[in-house]
CSV table of C-alpha atoms and ligand atoms in Angstrom, one decimal:
chain,number,residue,atom,x,y,z
A,1,UNK,CA,0.0,0.0,0.0
A,2,UNK,CA,1.3,3.5,-0.9
A,3,UNK,CA,0.4,6.1,1.7
A,4,UNK,CA,0.2,9.9,1.3
A,5,UNK,CA,-0.6,12.5,4.0
A,6,UNK,CA,-2.2,15.9,3.8
A,7,UNK,CA,-2.5,18.4,6.6
A,8,UNK,CA,-5.7,20.5,6.9
A,9,UNK,CA,-5.3,23.9,8.5
A,10,UNK,CA,-7.9,25.8,10.5
A,11,UNK,CA,-8.8,29.5,10.3
A,12,UNK,CA,-5.6,30.7,12.0
A,13,UNK,CA,-3.4,28.5,9.9
A,14,UNK,CA,-2.9,25.9,12.6
A,15,UNK,CA,-3.1,22.2,11.6
A,16,UNK,CA,-6.4,20.8,12.7
A,17,UNK,CA,-6.5,17.5,10.9
A,18,UNK,CA,-4.1,15.2,9.1
A,19,UNK,CA,-5.6,13.0,6.5
A,20,UNK,CA,-3.8,9.9,5.5
A,21,UNK,CA,-4.8,8.0,2.4
A,22,UNK,CA,-3.6,4.7,1.2
A,23,UNK,CA,-3.8,3.3,-2.3
A,24,UNK,CA,-3.7,-0.4,-2.7
A,25,UNK,CA,-0.8,-0.7,-5.1
A,26,UNK,CA,-1.6,-4.3,-5.9
A,27,UNK,CA,-5.0,-3.2,-7.1
A,28,UNK,CA,-3.5,-0.4,-9.1
A,29,UNK,CA,-1.0,-2.8,-10.7
A,30,UNK,CA,-3.8,-5.2,-11.6
A,31,UNK,CA,-5.7,-2.3,-13.2
A,32,UNK,CA,-2.6,-1.3,-15.2
A,33,UNK,CA,-2.2,-4.9,-16.3
A,34,UNK,CA,-5.8,-5.1,-17.4
A,35,UNK,CA,-5.5,-1.8,-19.3
A,36,UNK,CA,-2.4,-3.1,-21.1
A,37,UNK,CA,-4.0,-6.3,-21.9
A,38,UNK,CA,-7.1,-4.6,-23.2
A,39,UNK,CA,-5.0,-2.3,-25.5
A,40,UNK,CA,-3.2,-5.3,-26.8
A,41,UNK,CA,-6.4,-7.2,-27.6
A,42,UNK,CA,-7.8,-4.2,-29.4
A,43,UNK,CA,-4.6,-3.7,-31.3
A,44,UNK,CA,-4.6,-7.3,-32.3
A,45,UNK,CA,-8.2,-7.1,-33.5
A,46,UNK,CA,-7.3,-4.0,-35.6
A,47,UNK,CA,-4.7,-5.8,-37.6
A,48,UNK,CA,-6.9,-7.6,-40.1
A,49,UNK,CA,-9.2,-4.7,-41.0
A,50,UNK,CA,-6.1,-2.5,-41.2
A,51,UNK,CA,-4.4,-4.8,-43.6
A,52,UNK,CA,-7.5,-4.8,-45.8
A,53,UNK,CA,-7.8,-1.0,-45.7
A,54,UNK,CA,-4.1,-0.6,-46.7
A,55,UNK,CA,-4.5,-3.1,-49.5
A,56,UNK,CA,-7.6,-1.4,-50.9
A,57,UNK,CA,-5.8,2.0,-50.7
A,58,UNK,CA,-2.8,0.6,-52.5
A,59,UNK,CA,-5.0,-0.7,-55.3
A,60,UNK,CA,-6.9,2.6,-55.6
A,61,UNK,CA,-3.6,4.5,-55.8
A,62,UNK,CA,-2.4,2.3,-58.6
A,63,UNK,CA,-5.6,2.8,-60.7
A,64,UNK,CA,-5.5,4.7,-64.1
A,65,UNK,CA,-5.8,8.4,-64.0
A,66,UNK,CA,-9.0,8.3,-66.1
A,67,UNK,CA,-10.6,6.3,-63.3
A,68,UNK,CA,-9.5,8.7,-60.7
A,69,UNK,CA,-9.0,11.8,-62.8
A,70,UNK,CA,-9.2,14.2,-59.9
A,71,UNK,CA,-5.9,15.2,-58.2
A,72,UNK,CA,-7.9,15.8,-55.1
A,73,UNK,CA,-8.9,12.2,-55.0
A,74,UNK,CA,-5.2,11.2,-55.2
A,75,UNK,CA,-4.3,13.5,-52.4
A,76,UNK,CA,-7.1,12.0,-50.3
A,77,UNK,CA,-5.9,8.5,-50.9
A,78,UNK,CA,-2.4,9.6,-49.8
A,79,UNK,CA,-3.7,11.1,-46.6
A,80,UNK,CA,-5.7,7.9,-45.9
A,81,UNK,CA,-2.7,5.7,-46.6
A,82,UNK,CA,-0.4,7.8,-44.4
A,83,UNK,CA,-2.9,7.5,-41.5
A,84,UNK,CA,-3.4,3.8,-42.1
A,85,UNK,CA,0.4,3.4,-41.9
A,86,UNK,CA,0.5,5.4,-38.7
A,87,UNK,CA,-2.3,3.4,-37.1
A,88,UNK,CA,-0.5,0.2,-38.1
A,89,UNK,CA,2.7,1.5,-36.4
A,90,UNK,CA,0.7,2.4,-33.3
A,91,UNK,CA,-0.9,-1.1,-33.0
A,92,UNK,CA,2.5,-2.7,-33.6
A,93,UNK,CA,4.0,-0.6,-30.8
A,94,UNK,CA,1.2,-1.5,-28.4
A,95,UNK,CA,1.7,-5.2,-29.1
A,96,UNK,CA,5.5,-4.8,-28.6
A,97,UNK,CA,5.0,-3.1,-25.3
A,98,UNK,CA,2.6,-5.8,-24.2
A,99,UNK,CA,5.0,-8.5,-25.1
A,100,UNK,CA,7.8,-6.8,-23.2
A,101,UNK,CA,5.6,-6.1,-20.2
A,102,UNK,CA,4.4,-9.7,-20.0
A,103,UNK,CA,8.0,-10.9,-20.2
A,104,UNK,CA,7.2,-12.8,-23.4
A,105,UNK,CA,9.4,-12.8,-26.4
A,106,UNK,CA,12.9,-14.0,-25.7
A,107,UNK,CA,16.1,-12.4,-26.7
A,108,UNK,CA,17.9,-13.8,-29.8
A,109,UNK,CA,21.5,-13.4,-28.6
A,110,UNK,CA,24.3,-13.2,-31.1
A,111,UNK,CA,27.8,-11.6,-31.3
A,112,UNK,CA,27.3,-8.3,-33.0
A,113,UNK,CA,29.6,-5.4,-34.0
A,114,UNK,CA,28.8,-2.2,-32.1
A,115,UNK,CA,30.1,-0.1,-35.0
A,116,UNK,CA,27.9,-1.8,-37.6
A,117,UNK,CA,24.9,-1.6,-35.3
A,118,UNK,CA,25.3,2.2,-35.1
A,119,UNK,CA,25.8,2.6,-38.8
A,120,UNK,CA,22.8,0.5,-39.7
A,121,UNK,CA,20.5,2.3,-37.2
A,122,UNK,CA,21.7,5.7,-38.5
A,123,UNK,CA,21.0,4.5,-42.1
A,124,UNK,CA,17.4,3.7,-41.1
A,125,UNK,CA,16.8,7.2,-40.0
A,126,UNK,CA,18.9,8.9,-42.7
A,127,UNK,CA,15.9,9.8,-44.9
A,128,UNK,CA,14.0,11.7,-42.2
A,129,UNK,CA,17.3,13.3,-40.9
A,130,UNK,CA,18.0,14.6,-44.4
A,131,UNK,CA,14.4,15.9,-44.8
A,132,UNK,CA,14.9,17.7,-41.4
A,133,UNK,CA,18.3,19.1,-42.3
A,134,UNK,CA,19.9,17.4,-39.4
A,135,UNK,CA,23.2,15.6,-39.9
A,136,UNK,CA,23.9,12.3,-38.2
A,137,UNK,CA,27.5,11.8,-37.0
A,138,UNK,CA,28.4,8.2,-36.2
A,139,UNK,CA,31.6,7.7,-34.2
A,140,UNK,CA,33.7,4.6,-34.7
A,141,UNK,CA,32.9,1.8,-32.2
A,142,UNK,CA,35.5,-1.0,-32.8
A,143,UNK,CA,34.2,-3.7,-30.5
A,144,UNK,CA,31.6,-6.4,-30.4
A,145,UNK,CA,29.0,-7.5,-27.8
A,146,UNK,CA,26.5,-10.3,-27.3
A,147,UNK,CA,23.0,-8.9,-27.7
A,148,UNK,CA,19.8,-9.2,-29.7
A,149,UNK,CA,20.9,-7.2,-32.8
A,150,UNK,CA,17.5,-6.2,-34.3
A,151,UNK,CA,16.1,-5.2,-30.9
A,152,UNK,CA,19.1,-3.0,-30.0
A,153,UNK,CA,18.8,-1.5,-33.5
A,154,UNK,CA,15.2,-0.7,-32.6
A,155,UNK,CA,16.3,1.1,-29.5
A,156,UNK,CA,18.8,3.2,-31.4
A,157,UNK,CA,16.4,3.9,-34.2
A,158,UNK,CA,13.8,5.2,-31.7
A,159,UNK,CA,16.4,7.4,-29.9
A,160,UNK,CA,18.0,8.8,-33.2
A,161,UNK,CA,14.5,9.4,-34.6
A,162,UNK,CA,13.5,11.4,-31.6
A,163,UNK,CA,16.8,13.3,-31.7
A,164,UNK,CA,16.1,14.3,-35.3
A,165,UNK,CA,12.5,15.2,-34.5
A,166,UNK,CA,13.3,17.6,-31.7
A,167,UNK,CA,16.4,19.3,-33.3
A,168,UNK,CA,16.6,22.4,-35.5
A,169,UNK,CA,17.7,22.2,-39.1
A,170,UNK,CA,21.5,22.7,-39.4
A,171,UNK,CA,22.3,20.9,-36.1
A,172,UNK,CA,23.9,17.5,-35.7
A,173,UNK,CA,23.2,14.3,-33.8
A,174,UNK,CA,26.2,12.3,-32.4
A,175,UNK,CA,25.8,8.6,-32.1
A,176,UNK,CA,28.4,6.8,-30.0
A,177,UNK,CA,29.2,3.5,-28.3
A,178,UNK,CA,32.2,2.8,-26.0
A,179,UNK,CA,33.2,-0.1,-23.8
A,180,UNK,CA,33.3,0.8,-20.2
A,181,UNK,CA,33.8,-1.5,-17.2
A,182,UNK,CA,32.0,-4.7,-18.4
A,183,UNK,CA,29.4,-2.7,-20.3
A,184,UNK,CA,28.8,-1.2,-23.7
A,185,UNK,CA,27.7,2.4,-23.2
A,186,UNK,CA,25.6,3.8,-26.1
A,187,UNK,CA,24.6,7.4,-26.5
A,188,UNK,CA,22.6,9.6,-28.8
A,189,UNK,CA,23.3,13.3,-28.3
A,190,UNK,CA,21.3,16.1,-29.9
A,191,UNK,CA,21.4,19.9,-29.7
A,192,UNK,CA,17.7,20.4,-29.8
A,193,UNK,CA,15.0,21.8,-27.5
A,194,UNK,CA,15.9,19.7,-24.4
A,195,UNK,CA,13.6,18.2,-21.8
A,196,UNK,CA,12.5,19.9,-18.6
A,197,UNK,CA,14.1,18.5,-15.4
A,198,UNK,CA,10.8,17.2,-14.0
A,199,UNK,CA,10.1,15.1,-17.2
A,200,UNK,CA,13.5,13.3,-17.4
A,201,UNK,CA,12.0,10.1,-15.8
A,202,UNK,CA,8.5,10.3,-17.1
A,203,UNK,CA,9.4,10.4,-20.8
A,204,UNK,CA,10.2,6.7,-20.5
A,205,UNK,CA,6.6,5.9,-19.5
A,206,UNK,CA,4.0,4.8,-22.0
A,207,UNK,CA,2.0,7.5,-23.8
A,208,UNK,CA,4.0,10.3,-22.1
A,209,UNK,CA,5.0,13.3,-24.1
A,210,UNK,CA,6.5,16.5,-22.8
A,211,UNK,CA,3.9,18.6,-24.6
A,212,UNK,CA,0.4,17.4,-25.4
A,213,UNK,CA,0.8,18.9,-29.0
A,214,UNK,CA,4.0,16.8,-29.6
A,215,UNK,CA,2.0,13.9,-31.0
A,216,UNK,CA,0.0,16.1,-33.4
A,217,UNK,CA,3.0,18.2,-34.6
A,218,UNK,CA,5.9,15.8,-34.5
A,219,UNK,CA,4.1,12.5,-35.0
A,220,UNK,CA,4.6,9.6,-32.6
A,221,UNK,CA,2.5,8.2,-29.8
A,222,UNK,CA,4.7,8.4,-26.7
A,223,UNK,CA,5.6,4.7,-27.0
A,224,UNK,CA,9.1,4.8,-28.5
A,225,UNK,CA,11.0,5.4,-25.2
A,226,UNK,CA,8.9,2.9,-23.3
A,227,UNK,CA,9.8,0.3,-25.9
A,228,UNK,CA,13.4,1.3,-25.7
A,229,UNK,CA,13.4,1.0,-22.0
A,230,UNK,CA,11.7,-2.4,-22.1
A,231,UNK,CA,14.3,-3.8,-24.6
A,232,UNK,CA,17.3,-2.4,-22.6
A,233,UNK,CA,16.0,-3.8,-19.3
A,234,UNK,CA,15.4,-7.1,-21.0
A,235,UNK,CA,19.2,-7.1,-21.7
A,236,UNK,CA,19.7,-6.3,-18.0
A,237,UNK,CA,20.9,-2.8,-19.0
A,238,UNK,CA,19.9,0.7,-17.9
A,239,UNK,CA,18.6,3.7,-19.9
A,240,UNK,CA,18.5,7.3,-18.9
A,241,UNK,CA,18.6,10.9,-20.3
A,242,UNK,CA,20.7,13.9,-19.4
A,243,UNK,CA,19.3,17.2,-20.8
A,244,UNK,CA,19.3,20.9,-20.6
A,245,UNK,CA,16.4,23.0,-21.9
A,246,UNK,CA,17.3,24.9,-25.1
A,247,UNK,CA,20.8,23.2,-25.2
A,248,UNK,CA,20.0,19.6,-26.0
A,249,UNK,CA,19.6,16.0,-24.7
A,250,UNK,CA,21.8,12.9,-24.5
A,251,UNK,CA,20.1,9.6,-24.2
A,252,UNK,CA,22.4,6.9,-22.8
A,253,UNK,CA,22.0,3.2,-22.3
A,254,UNK,CA,24.2,0.3,-21.1
A,255,UNK,CA,24.3,-3.3,-22.2
A,256,UNK,CA,26.4,-5.8,-20.2
A,257,UNK,CA,29.3,-6.8,-22.5
A,258,UNK,CA,32.4,-8.8,-21.9
A,259,UNK,CA,35.8,-7.4,-22.8
A,260,UNK,CA,36.5,-8.7,-26.2
A,261,UNK,CA,38.1,-7.0,-29.2
A,262,UNK,CA,36.6,-7.4,-32.7
B,301,LIG,P1,7.1,9.8,-29.3
B,301,LIG,O1,6.5,8.8,-30.2
B,301,LIG,O2,6.1,10.9,-28.9
B,301,LIG,O3,8.4,10.4,-29.8
B,301,LIG,P2,8.7,8.7,-27.2
B,301,LIG,O4,8.3,7.8,-26.1
B,301,LIG,O5,9.8,8.3,-28.1
B,301,LIG,O6,7.4,9.0,-28.0
B,301,LIG,O7,9.1,10.1,-26.6
B,301,LIG,C1,8.2,10.7,-25.6
B,301,LIG,C2,8.4,12.2,-25.5
B,301,LIG,O8,9.6,12.5,-24.9
B,301,LIG,C3,8.3,12.9,-26.8
B,301,LIG,O9,7.0,13.1,-27.3
B,301,LIG,C4,9.0,14.2,-26.5
B,301,LIG,O10,8.1,15.1,-25.8
B,301,LIG,C5,10.1,13.8,-25.5
B,301,LIG,N1,11.4,13.5,-26.2
B,301,LIG,C6,11.9,12.3,-26.6
B,301,LIG,N2,13.1,12.5,-27.1
B,301,LIG,C7,13.4,13.8,-27.1
B,301,LIG,C8,14.5,14.6,-27.5
B,301,LIG,N3,15.6,14.0,-28.1
B,301,LIG,N4,14.5,15.9,-27.3
B,301,LIG,C9,13.4,16.5,-26.7
B,301,LIG,N5,12.3,15.8,-26.3
B,301,LIG,C10,12.3,14.5,-26.5
């Protein structure tokens, strides 16, 4: 049970009552679990109709111009396709979160090159970085580690994608990995808007965004960092962020790694 206290003052400001309230955390956790499970079931059920909608939109887009002569119709199809893709991404993210939360989905461990991992992740985000006028700088990382390659790549892609989203044109994002005392330490540093001190922990929670308009203006759902944290913790690592408003943010995570040269 989590307790919190509140003091109630009388007319002269003296404390007259103290109210203590206790929340049954077990009950809260069970509620959270049910919410996650519900979201996962709904997401799963949305998959089949979404596949059909995307298929139909793809066919429409490929039809002859004399069938869909109107430019406006084409633009509407594009808007619908973009949003169907976004919805698909969202349902996939919810299912990933649920799998991580339930401890399902094992790690596929292999020896991977840290340097290649950084380069591949940066390449995945290169298109949106270019569109945003942000340059990606990948530092050499000549060592290997044992980890689930595709999952670590997902963590890096989420972090680099955010760094690009919240950085001004003309700035750079530095992507590094070093070996440090039995760990590989990865970092993604940007020179963007930064994160307020009181949000440094909460940004890793599901559906949390620093500004409520972030989702609308920047895209995203507030799940990327929750997924990143889930994957890093699955590897018995740690993830955190250091940031200064208006100066930039550095997201860091560790993955246990034995000393071993490439
Ligand atoms: P989203 O899909 O909204 O990007 P995330 O979980 O990846 O979800 O991020 C949660 C929120 O954390 C973002 O909406 C944004 O408000 C904040 N955030 C994440 N990365 C950065 C960054 N590099 N700079 C500033 N704010 C960030």
